[in-house]
Short mmCIF file of C-alpha atoms in Angstrom, two decimals:
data_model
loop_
_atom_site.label_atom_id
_atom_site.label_comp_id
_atom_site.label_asym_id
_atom_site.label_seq_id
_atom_site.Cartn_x
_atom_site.Cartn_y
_atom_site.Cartn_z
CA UNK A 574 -31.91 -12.99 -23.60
CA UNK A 575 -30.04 -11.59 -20.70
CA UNK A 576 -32.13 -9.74 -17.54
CA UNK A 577 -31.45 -5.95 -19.00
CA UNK A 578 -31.79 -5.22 -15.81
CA UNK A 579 -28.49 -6.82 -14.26
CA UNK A 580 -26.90 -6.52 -17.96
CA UNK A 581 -27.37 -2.86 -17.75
CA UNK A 582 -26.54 -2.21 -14.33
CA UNK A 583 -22.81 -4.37 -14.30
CA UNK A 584 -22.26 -2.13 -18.07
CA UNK A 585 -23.29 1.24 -16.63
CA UNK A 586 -20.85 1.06 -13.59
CA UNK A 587 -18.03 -0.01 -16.22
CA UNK A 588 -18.80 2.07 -19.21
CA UNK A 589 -14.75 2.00 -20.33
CA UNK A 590 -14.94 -1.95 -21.57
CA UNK A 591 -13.96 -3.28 -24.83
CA UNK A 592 -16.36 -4.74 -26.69
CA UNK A 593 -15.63 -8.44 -25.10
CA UNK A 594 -15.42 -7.09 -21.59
CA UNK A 595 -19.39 -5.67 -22.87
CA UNK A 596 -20.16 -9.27 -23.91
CA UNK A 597 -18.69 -10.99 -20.48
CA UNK A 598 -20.68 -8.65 -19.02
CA UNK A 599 -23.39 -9.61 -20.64
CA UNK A 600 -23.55 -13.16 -20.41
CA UNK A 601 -22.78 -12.73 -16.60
CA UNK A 602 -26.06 -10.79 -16.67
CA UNK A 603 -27.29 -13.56 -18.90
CA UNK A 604 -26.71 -16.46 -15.85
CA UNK A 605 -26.93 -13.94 -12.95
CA UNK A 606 -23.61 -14.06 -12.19
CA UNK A 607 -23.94 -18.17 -11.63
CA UNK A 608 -20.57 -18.10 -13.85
CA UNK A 609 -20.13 -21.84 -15.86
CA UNK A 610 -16.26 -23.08 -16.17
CA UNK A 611 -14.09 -21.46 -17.98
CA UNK A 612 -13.72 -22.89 -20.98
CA UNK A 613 -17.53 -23.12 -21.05
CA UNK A 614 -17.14 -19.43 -21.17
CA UNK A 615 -14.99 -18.97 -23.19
CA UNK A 616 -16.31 -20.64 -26.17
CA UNK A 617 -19.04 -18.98 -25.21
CA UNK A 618 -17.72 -15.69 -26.10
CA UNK A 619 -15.98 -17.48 -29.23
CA UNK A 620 -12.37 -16.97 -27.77
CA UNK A 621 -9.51 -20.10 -28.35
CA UNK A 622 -9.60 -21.27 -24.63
CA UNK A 623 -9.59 -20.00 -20.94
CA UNK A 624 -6.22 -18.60 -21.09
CA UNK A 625 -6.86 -15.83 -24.07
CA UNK A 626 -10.33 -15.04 -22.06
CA UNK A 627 -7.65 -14.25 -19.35
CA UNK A 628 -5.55 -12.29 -21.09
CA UNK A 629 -8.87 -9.94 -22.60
CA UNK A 630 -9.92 -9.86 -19.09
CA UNK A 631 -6.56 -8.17 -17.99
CA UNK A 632 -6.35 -5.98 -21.13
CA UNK A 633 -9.78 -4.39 -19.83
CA UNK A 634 -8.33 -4.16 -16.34
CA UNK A 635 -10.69 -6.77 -15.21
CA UNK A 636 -10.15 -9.11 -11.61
CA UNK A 637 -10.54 -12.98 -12.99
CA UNK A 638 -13.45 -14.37 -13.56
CA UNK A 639 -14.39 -16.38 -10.52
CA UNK A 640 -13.73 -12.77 -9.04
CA UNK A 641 -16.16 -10.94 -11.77
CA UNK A 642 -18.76 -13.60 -11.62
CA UNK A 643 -18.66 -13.36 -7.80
CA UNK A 644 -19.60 -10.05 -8.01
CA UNK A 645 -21.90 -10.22 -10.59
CA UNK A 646 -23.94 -12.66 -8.57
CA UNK A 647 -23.93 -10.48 -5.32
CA UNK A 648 -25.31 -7.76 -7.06
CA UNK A 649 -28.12 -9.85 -8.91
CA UNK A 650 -29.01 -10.67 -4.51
CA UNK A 651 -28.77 -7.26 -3.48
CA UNK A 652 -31.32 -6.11 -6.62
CA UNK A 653 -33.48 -9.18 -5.66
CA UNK A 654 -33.37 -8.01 -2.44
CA UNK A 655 -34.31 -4.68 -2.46
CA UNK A 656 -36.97 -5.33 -5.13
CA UNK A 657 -38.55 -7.89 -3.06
CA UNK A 658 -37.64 -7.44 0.16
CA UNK A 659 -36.73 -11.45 0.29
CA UNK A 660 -33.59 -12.50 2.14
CA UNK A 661 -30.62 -13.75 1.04
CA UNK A 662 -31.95 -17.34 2.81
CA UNK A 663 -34.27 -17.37 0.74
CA UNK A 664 -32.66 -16.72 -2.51
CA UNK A 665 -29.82 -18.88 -2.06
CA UNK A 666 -32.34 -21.94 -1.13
CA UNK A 667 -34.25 -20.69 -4.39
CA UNK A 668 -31.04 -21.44 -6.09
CA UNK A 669 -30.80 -24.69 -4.49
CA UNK A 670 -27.50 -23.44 -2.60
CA UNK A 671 -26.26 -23.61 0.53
CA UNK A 672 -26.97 -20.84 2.54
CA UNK A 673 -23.26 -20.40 4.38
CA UNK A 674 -22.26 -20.82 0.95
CA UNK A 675 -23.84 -17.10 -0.26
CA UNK A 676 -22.92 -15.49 3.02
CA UNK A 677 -19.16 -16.42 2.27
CA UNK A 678 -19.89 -15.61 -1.34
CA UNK A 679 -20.82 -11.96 -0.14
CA UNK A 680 -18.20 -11.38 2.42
CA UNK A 681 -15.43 -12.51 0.56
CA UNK A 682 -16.17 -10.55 -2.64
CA UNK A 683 -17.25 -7.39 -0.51
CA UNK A 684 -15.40 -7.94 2.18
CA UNK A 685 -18.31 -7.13 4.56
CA UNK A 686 -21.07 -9.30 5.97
CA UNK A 687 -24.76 -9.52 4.47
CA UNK A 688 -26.13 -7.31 6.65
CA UNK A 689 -23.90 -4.49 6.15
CA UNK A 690 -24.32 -5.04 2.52
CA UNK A 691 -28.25 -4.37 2.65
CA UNK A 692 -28.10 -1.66 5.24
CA UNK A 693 -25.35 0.62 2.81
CA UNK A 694 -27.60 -0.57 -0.03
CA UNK A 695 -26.72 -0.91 -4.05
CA UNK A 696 -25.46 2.27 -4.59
CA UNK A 697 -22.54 1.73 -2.13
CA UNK A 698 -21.95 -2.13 -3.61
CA UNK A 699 -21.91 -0.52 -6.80
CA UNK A 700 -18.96 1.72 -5.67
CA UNK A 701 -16.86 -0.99 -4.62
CA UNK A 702 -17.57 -3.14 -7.52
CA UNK A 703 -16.15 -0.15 -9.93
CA UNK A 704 -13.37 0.31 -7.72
CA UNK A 705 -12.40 -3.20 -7.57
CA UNK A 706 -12.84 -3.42 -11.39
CA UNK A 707 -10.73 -0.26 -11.98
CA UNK A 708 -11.39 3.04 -14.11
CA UNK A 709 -8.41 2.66 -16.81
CA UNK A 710 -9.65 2.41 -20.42
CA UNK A 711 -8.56 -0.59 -22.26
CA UNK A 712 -5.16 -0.10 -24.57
CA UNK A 713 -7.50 -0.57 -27.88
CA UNK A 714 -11.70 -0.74 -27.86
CA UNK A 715 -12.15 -3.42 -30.52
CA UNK A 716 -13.11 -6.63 -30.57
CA UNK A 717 -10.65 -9.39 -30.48
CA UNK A 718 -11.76 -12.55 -33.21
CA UNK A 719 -10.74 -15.72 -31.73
CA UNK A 720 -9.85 -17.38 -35.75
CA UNK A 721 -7.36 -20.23 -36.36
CA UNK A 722 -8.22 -20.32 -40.13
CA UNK A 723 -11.37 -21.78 -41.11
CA UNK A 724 -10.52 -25.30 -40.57
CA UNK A 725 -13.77 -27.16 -38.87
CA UNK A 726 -13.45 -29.93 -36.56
CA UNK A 727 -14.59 -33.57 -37.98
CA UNK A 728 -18.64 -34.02 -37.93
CA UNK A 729 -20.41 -37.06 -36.99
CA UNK A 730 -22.90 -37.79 -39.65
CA UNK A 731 -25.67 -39.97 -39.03
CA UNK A 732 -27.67 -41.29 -42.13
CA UNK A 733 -31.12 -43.09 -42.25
CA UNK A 734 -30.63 -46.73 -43.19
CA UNK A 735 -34.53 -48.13 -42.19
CA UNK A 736 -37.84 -46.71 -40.38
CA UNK A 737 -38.60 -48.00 -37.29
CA UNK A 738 -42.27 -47.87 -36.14
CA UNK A 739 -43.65 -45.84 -33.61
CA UNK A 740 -47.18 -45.38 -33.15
CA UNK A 741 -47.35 -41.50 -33.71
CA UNK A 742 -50.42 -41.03 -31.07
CA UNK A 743 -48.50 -42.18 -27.88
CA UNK A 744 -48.22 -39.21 -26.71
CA UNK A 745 -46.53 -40.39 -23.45
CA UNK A 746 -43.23 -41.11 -24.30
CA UNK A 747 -40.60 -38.61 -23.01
CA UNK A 748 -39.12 -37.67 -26.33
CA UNK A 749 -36.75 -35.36 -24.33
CA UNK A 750 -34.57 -38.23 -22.78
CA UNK A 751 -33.81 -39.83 -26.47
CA UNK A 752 -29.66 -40.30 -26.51
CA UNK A 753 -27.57 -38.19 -29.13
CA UNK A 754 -27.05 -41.54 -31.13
CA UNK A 755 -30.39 -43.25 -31.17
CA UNK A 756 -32.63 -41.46 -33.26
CA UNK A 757 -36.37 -42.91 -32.80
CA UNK A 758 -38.27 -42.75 -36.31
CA UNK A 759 -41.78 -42.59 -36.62
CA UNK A 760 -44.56 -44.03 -39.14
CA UNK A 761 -44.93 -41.27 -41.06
CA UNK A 762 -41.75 -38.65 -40.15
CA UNK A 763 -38.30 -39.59 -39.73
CA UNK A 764 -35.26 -37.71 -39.22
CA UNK A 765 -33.04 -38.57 -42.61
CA UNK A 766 -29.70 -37.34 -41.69
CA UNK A 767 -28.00 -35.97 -38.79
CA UNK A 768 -24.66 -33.61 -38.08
CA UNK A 769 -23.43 -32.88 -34.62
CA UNK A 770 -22.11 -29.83 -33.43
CA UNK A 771 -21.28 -28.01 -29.93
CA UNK A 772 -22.65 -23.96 -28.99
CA UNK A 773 -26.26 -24.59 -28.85
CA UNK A 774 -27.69 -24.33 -32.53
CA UNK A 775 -30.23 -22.04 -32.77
CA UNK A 776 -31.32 -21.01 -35.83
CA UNK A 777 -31.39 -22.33 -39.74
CA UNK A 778 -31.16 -20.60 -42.74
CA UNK A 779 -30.86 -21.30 -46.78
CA UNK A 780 -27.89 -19.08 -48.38
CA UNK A 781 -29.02 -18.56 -52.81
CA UNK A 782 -26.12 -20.48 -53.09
CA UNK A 783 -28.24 -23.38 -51.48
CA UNK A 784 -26.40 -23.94 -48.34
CA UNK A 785 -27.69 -23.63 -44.61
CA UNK A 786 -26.41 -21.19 -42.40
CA UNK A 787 -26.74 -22.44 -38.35
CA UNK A 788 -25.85 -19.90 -35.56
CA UNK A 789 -24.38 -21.14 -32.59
CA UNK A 790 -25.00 -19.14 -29.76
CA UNK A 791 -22.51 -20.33 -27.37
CA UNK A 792 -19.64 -21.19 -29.39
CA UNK A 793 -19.92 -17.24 -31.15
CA UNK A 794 -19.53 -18.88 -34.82
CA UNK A 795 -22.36 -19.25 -38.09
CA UNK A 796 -21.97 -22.71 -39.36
CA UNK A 797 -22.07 -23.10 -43.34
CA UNK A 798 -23.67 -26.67 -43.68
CA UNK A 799 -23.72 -28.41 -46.79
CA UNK A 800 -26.50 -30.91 -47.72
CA UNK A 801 -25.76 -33.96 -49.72
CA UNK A 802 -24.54 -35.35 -47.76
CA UNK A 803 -25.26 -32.87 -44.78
CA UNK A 804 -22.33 -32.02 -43.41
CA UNK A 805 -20.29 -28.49 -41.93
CA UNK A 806 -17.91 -27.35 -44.46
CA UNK A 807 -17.11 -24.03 -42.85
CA UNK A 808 -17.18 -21.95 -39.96
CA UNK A 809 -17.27 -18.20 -39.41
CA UNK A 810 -16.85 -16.49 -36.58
CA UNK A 811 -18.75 -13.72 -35.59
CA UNK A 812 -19.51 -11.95 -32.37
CA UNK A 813 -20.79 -13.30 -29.25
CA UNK A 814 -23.87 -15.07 -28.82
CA UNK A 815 -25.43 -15.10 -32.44
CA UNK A 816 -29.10 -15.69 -32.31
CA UNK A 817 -30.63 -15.11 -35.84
CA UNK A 818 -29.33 -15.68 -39.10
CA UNK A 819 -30.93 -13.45 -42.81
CA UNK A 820 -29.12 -14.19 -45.56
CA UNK A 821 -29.50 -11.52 -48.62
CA UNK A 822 -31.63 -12.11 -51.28
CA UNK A 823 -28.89 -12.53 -53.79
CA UNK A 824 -25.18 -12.55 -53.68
CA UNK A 825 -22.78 -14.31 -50.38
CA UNK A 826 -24.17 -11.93 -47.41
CA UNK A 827 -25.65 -12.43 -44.62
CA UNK A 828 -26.34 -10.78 -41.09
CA UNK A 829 -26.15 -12.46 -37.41
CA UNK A 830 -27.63 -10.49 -35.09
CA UNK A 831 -25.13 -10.88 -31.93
CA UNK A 832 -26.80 -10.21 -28.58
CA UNK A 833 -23.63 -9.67 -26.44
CA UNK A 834 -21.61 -7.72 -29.78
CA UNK A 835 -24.49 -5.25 -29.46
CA UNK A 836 -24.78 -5.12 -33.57
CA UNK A 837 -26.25 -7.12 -36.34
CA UNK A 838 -22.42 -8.64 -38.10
CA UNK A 839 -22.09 -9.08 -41.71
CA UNK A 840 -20.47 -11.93 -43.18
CA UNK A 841 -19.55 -13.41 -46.48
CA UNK A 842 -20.46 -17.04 -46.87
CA UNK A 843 -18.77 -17.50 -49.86
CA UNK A 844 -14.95 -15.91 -48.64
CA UNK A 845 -15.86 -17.35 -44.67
CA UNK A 846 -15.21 -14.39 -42.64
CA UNK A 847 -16.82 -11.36 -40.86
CA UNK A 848 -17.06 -7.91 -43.10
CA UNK A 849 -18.71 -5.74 -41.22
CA UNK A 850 -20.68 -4.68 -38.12
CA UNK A 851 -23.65 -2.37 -37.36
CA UNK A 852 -23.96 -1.08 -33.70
CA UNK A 853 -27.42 -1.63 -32.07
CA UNK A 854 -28.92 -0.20 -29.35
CA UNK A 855 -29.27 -3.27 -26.83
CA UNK A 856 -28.58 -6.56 -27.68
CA UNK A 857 -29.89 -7.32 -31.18
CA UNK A 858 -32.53 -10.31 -31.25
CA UNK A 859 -34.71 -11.15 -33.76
CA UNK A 860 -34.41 -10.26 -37.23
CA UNK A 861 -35.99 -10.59 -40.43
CA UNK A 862 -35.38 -8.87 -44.09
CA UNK A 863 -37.98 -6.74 -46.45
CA UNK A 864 -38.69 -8.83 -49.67
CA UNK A 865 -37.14 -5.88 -52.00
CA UNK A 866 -33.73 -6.62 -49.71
CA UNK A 867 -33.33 -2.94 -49.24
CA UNK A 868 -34.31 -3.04 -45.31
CA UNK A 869 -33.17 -5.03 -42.70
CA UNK A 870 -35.53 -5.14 -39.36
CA UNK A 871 -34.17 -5.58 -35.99
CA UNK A 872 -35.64 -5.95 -32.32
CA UNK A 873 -33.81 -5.46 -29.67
CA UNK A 874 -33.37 -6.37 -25.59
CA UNK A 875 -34.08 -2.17 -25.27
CA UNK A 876 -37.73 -3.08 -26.45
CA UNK A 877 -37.29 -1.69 -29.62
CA UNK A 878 -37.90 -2.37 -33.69
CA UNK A 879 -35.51 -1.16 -35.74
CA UNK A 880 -35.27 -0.70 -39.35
CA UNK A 881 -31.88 -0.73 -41.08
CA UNK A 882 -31.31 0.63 -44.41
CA UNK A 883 -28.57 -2.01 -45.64
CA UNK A 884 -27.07 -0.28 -48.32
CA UNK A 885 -26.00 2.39 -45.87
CA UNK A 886 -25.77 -0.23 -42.90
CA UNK A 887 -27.46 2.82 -40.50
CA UNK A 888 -30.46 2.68 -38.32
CA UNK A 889 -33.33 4.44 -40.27
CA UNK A 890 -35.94 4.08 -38.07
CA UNK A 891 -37.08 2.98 -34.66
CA UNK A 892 -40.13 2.67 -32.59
CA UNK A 893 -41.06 0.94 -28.88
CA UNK A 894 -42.53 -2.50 -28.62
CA UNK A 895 -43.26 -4.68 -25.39
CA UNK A 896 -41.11 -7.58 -24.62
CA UNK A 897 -38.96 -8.37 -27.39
CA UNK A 898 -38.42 -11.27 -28.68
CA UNK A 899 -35.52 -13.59 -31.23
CA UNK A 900 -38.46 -13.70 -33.77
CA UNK A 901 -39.84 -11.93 -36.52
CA UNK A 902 -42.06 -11.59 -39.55
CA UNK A 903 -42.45 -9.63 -42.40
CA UNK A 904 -45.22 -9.79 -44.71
CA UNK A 905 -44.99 -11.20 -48.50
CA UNK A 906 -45.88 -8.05 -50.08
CA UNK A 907 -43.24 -6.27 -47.94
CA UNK A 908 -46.35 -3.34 -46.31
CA UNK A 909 -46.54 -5.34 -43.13
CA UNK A 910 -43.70 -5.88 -40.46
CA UNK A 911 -45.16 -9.14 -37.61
CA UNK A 912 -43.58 -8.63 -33.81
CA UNK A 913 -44.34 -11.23 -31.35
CA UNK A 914 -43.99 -9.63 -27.94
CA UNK A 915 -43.00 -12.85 -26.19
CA UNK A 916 -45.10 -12.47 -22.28
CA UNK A 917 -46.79 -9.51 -23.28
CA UNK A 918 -48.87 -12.05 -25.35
CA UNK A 919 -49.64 -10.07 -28.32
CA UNK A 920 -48.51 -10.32 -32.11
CA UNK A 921 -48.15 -6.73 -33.31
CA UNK A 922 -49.05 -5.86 -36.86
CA UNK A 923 -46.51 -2.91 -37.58
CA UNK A 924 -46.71 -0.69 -41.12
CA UNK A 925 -43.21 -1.61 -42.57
CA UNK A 926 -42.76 1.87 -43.44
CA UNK A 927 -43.71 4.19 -41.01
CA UNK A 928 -42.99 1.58 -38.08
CA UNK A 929 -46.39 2.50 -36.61
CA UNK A 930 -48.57 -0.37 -35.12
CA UNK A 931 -52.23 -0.96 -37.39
CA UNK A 932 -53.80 -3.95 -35.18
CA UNK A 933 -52.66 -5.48 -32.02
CA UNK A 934 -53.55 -9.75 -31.76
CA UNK A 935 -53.78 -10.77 -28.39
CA UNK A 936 -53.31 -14.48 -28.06
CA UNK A 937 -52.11 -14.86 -24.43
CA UNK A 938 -49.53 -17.34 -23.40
CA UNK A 939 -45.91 -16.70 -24.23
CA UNK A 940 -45.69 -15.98 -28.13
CA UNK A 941 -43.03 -17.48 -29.90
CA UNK A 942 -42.32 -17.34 -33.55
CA UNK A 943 -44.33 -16.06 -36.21
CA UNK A 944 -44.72 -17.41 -39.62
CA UNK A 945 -47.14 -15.79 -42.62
CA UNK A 946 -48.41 -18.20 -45.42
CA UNK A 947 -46.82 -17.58 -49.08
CA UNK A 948 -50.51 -16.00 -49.74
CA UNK A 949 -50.32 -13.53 -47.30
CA UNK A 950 -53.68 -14.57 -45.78
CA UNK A 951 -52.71 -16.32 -42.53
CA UNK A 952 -50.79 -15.47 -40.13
CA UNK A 953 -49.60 -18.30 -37.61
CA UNK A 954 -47.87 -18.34 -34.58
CA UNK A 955 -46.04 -20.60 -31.68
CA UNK A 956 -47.07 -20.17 -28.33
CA UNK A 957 -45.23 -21.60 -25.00
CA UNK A 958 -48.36 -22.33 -23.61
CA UNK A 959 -48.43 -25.46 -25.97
CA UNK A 960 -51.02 -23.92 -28.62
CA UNK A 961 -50.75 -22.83 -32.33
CA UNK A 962 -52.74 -20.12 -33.36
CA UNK A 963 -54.01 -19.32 -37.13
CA UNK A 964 -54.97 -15.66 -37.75
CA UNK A 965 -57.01 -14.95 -40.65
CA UNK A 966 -55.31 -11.51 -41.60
CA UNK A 967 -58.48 -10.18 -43.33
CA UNK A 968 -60.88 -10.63 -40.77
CA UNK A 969 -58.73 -10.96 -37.72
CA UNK A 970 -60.81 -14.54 -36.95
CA UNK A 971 -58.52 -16.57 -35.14
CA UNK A 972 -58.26 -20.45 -34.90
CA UNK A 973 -56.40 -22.24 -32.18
CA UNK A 974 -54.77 -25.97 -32.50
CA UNK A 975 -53.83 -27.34 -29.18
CA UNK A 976 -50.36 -29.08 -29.11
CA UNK A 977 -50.08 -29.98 -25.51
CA UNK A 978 -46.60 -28.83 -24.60
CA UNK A 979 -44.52 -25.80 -25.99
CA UNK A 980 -43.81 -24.88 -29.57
CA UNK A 981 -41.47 -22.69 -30.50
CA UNK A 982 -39.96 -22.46 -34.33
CA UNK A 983 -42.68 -22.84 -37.39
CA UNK A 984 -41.65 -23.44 -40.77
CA UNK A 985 -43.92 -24.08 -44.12
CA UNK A 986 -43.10 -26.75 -46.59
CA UNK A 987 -42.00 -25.70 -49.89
CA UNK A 988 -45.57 -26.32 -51.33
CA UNK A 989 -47.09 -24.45 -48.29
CA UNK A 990 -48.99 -27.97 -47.79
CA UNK A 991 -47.53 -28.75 -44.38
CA UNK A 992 -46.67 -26.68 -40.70
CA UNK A 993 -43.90 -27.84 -39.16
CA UNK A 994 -43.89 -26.67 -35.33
CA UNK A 995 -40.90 -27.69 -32.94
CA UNK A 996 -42.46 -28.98 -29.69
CA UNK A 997 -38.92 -27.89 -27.52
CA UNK A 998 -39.71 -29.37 -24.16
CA UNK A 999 -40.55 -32.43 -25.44
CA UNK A 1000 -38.17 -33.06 -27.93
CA UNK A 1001 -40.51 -33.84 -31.28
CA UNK A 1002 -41.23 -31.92 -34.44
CA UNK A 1003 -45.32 -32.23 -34.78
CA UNK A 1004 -46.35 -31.60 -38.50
CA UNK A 1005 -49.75 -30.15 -39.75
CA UNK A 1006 -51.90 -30.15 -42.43
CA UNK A 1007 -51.98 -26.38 -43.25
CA UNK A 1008 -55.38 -26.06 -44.60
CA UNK A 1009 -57.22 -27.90 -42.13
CA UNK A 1010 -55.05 -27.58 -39.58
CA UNK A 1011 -54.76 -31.35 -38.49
CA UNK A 1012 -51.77 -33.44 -37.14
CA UNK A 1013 -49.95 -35.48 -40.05
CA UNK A 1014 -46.79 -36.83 -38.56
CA UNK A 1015 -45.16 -36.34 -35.53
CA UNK A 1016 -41.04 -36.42 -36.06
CA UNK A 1017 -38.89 -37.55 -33.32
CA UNK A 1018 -35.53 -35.59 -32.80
CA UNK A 1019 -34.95 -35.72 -28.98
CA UNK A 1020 -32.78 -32.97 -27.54
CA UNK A 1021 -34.58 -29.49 -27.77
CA UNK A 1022 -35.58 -28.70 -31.48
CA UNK A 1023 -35.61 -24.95 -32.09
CA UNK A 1024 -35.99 -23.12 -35.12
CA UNK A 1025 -36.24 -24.55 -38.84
CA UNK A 1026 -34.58 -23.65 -42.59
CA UNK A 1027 -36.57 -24.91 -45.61
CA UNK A 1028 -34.53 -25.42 -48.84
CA UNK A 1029 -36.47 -24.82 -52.57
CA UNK A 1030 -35.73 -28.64 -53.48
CA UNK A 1031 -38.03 -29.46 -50.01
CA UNK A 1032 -35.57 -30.13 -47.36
CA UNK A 1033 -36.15 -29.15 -44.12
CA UNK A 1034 -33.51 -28.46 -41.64
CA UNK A 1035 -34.03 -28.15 -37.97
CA UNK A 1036 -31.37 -26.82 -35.10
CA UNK A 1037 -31.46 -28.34 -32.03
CA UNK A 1038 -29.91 -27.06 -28.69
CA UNK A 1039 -28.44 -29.99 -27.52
CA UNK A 1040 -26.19 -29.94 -29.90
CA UNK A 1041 -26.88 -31.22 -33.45
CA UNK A 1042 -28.94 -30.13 -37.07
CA UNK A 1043 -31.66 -32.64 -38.06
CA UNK A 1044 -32.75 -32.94 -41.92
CA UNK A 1045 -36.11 -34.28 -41.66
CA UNK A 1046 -38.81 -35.42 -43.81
CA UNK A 1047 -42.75 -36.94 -44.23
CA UNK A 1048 -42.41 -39.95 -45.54
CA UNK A 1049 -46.06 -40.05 -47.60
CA UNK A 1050 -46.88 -36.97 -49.42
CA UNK A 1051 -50.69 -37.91 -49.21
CA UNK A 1052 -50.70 -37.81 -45.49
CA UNK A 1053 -49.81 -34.40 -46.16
#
């Protein structure tokens, strides 16, 4: 999620970009100007390679990107500074940078010194940033699809030959440090099979059709992964930065919402490609679909829930919430809509049709995702803090499981036996027994596991950020 502080500051002062010079804007805002290489960004954005970034960058009448991201970082100091009154010392040091290094920064991107910056303030800086950028509207406003055909680079597959034991209590190893090709299996949890692929995988998702959908944030494409044996048979891209992934309830559809796009993008799994696009108001987050199909809702980085009547692909409805987050839940019988507010630590219990909020569940922490049971009774939810919390929706008692680091993604079983939580700072999947709430197994992956897909034949997929898809399993169904 970028600052929308910084995002909406660099977009104001160039309201004339293209839709990519929105999105470099964007995930400028998203670093703080602290720009990676090149072609870091411009897979990012989903283009071919540094030199058609260029090219887009020069269509919108853009300076290079060193020159862009030099900017976009002295602005981010002169905000900081002005907010907090701290000096630019002090923020480079807080960025673990040389000092003389920001001052040149400044003056050579400004062309005055620090202290002529502060004293002619943001609104001046502001000037010269638009003027450097230029005023001349790019030759066409649309957004440029970096496809080569649908051909997918070749996937390392990893496959489980044996279990190795691991005493599922030692709570002490760093997980986090595992390497991309040793994959530690557990007593009672293993991961089964294993695909790698680059951009970040975020977030998992079962198409009717049986295959998993994976977003990719930084490489702007939707994976289409099949599973036996798991594997990447297509890729389709789609906007920058896709976060969440809601596949219809029937037919080859599905919608990405695509923070840096600014719209929730429609593709068809079955023909590979991007359809269509609905505009948003912010940078669309979280997502999550009614069970009748006919409404699509969307939060946003503006604060805001949205619901989106799909058959006319138009925002229907809206209302404020606190601190978005990329999660969201809708209830089983379709009358109640769940919003985590990430730092704002409540879980918001919204009427799906009227958008108003009926209860507010404070939990504290930093809420993550939110999960209901298949009976509608329970509500459960991920918390940074390193907790789970179980809400009893009919009496609003609440039960907390301490986890001891941060969870993030949830996921039932297919029999709604077992909780699946992704533990993303330390690099494990810990599983529960629903009912009573108890550890069963805890699952190995390494890397940072995020959010989780569960298939109607059992399997459970889980994406991990540093850059692969787990299929994972409990190896004795009475420990569940």
């Amino acid at each position: 999620m970028p600052p929308l502080r910084l995002t909406s500051l660099l977009q104001t002062a160039l309201p004339h970009l293209s839709t990519n010079g929105r999105a470099l804007l964007s995930a400028l805002g998203c670093v703080n100007g602290h720009v990676p290489h090149s072609p870091e960004m411009a897979a990012w954005l989903g283009f071919h390679d540094r030199y058609q970034l260029a090219r887009s960058l020069r269509r919108d009448g853009l300076p290079p990107l060193e020159v862009l991201s030099g900017w976009a970082r002295t602005l981010y100091w002169i905000l900081e500074a002005e907010t907090s009154g701290i000096s630019l010392r002090e923020l480079a040091e807080r960025e673990r940078l040389d000092p003389a290094v920001a001052y040149r920064l400044v003056r050579r991107v400004t062309g005055s010194r620090w202290s002529e910056v502060r004293r002619d303030g943001l609104a001046s800086a502001l000037l010269r940033f638009k003027d450097r950028c230029g005023h001349t509207a790019p030759a066409q406003n649309t957004h440029v699809v970096a496809v080569a055909g649908n051909r997918v680079a070749p996937q390392r597959l990893i496959r489980r030959s044996h279990t190795a034991s691991i005493d599922t209590r030692d709570r002490s190893v760093a997980m986090s440090n595992t390497p991309p090709h040793a994959v530690p299996q557990p007593v009672s949890g293993f991961v089964r099979e294993r695909v790698y692929m680059t951009g970040m995988p975020y977030d998992v998702a079962f198409t009717s059709a049986g295959h998993a959908l994976v977003t990719r944030p930084h490489a702007a494409m939707v994976d289409v992964v099949a599973l036996d044996p798991l594997r990447v048979i297509r890729s389709i891209h789609v906007g920058a930065a896709p976060t969440r992934v809601v596949p219809a309830r029937r037919g080859p559809l599905a919608y990405v919402t695509t923070q840096f796009a600014e719209s929730v993008d429609i593709i068809d799994t079955g023909r590979g490609q991007q359809i269509a696009a609905i505009p948003m108001p912010g940078h669309a987050l979280g997502a999550a679909l009614a069970p009748d199909g006919r409404t699509l809702y969307v939060v946003t980085n503006q604060d805001r829930l949205l619901a989106i009547a799909v058959a006319r692909r138009t925002v229907a409805a809206t209302t404020p919430i606190p601190l978005a987050c990329p999660h969201l839940a809708v209830h089983p019988s379709g009358r109640w809509i769940y919003v985590p507010c990430w730092r704002a630590a409540v879980v918001l219990e919204v009427d799906a049709h009227t958008l108003n909020v009926a209860r507010r569940f404070e939990v504290g922490g930093a809420v993550q995702d939110v999960l209901v049971s298949s009976d509608g009774q329970t509500l459960y939810i991920a918390n940074e803090r390193g907790s789970l919390d179980a809400i009893h929706l009919a009496t609003a008692r609440r039960s907390v499981v301490q986890l001891g680091t941060g969870a993030l993604g949830l996921a039932l079983s297919r029999d709604s036996a077992a909780l699946f939580a992704s533990l993303f700072m330390a690099g494990r999947v810990v599983v529960l027994r629903r009912v009573a709430l108890c550890e069963s197994a805890v699952i190995a992956t390494g890397g940072r596991p995020q959010r989780f897909g569960v298939h109607t034949d059992g399997t459970v997929l889980v994406a991990n950020d540093a850059g692969w898809v787990d299929s994972i399993c409990v190896a004795e169904r009475q420990n569940i």
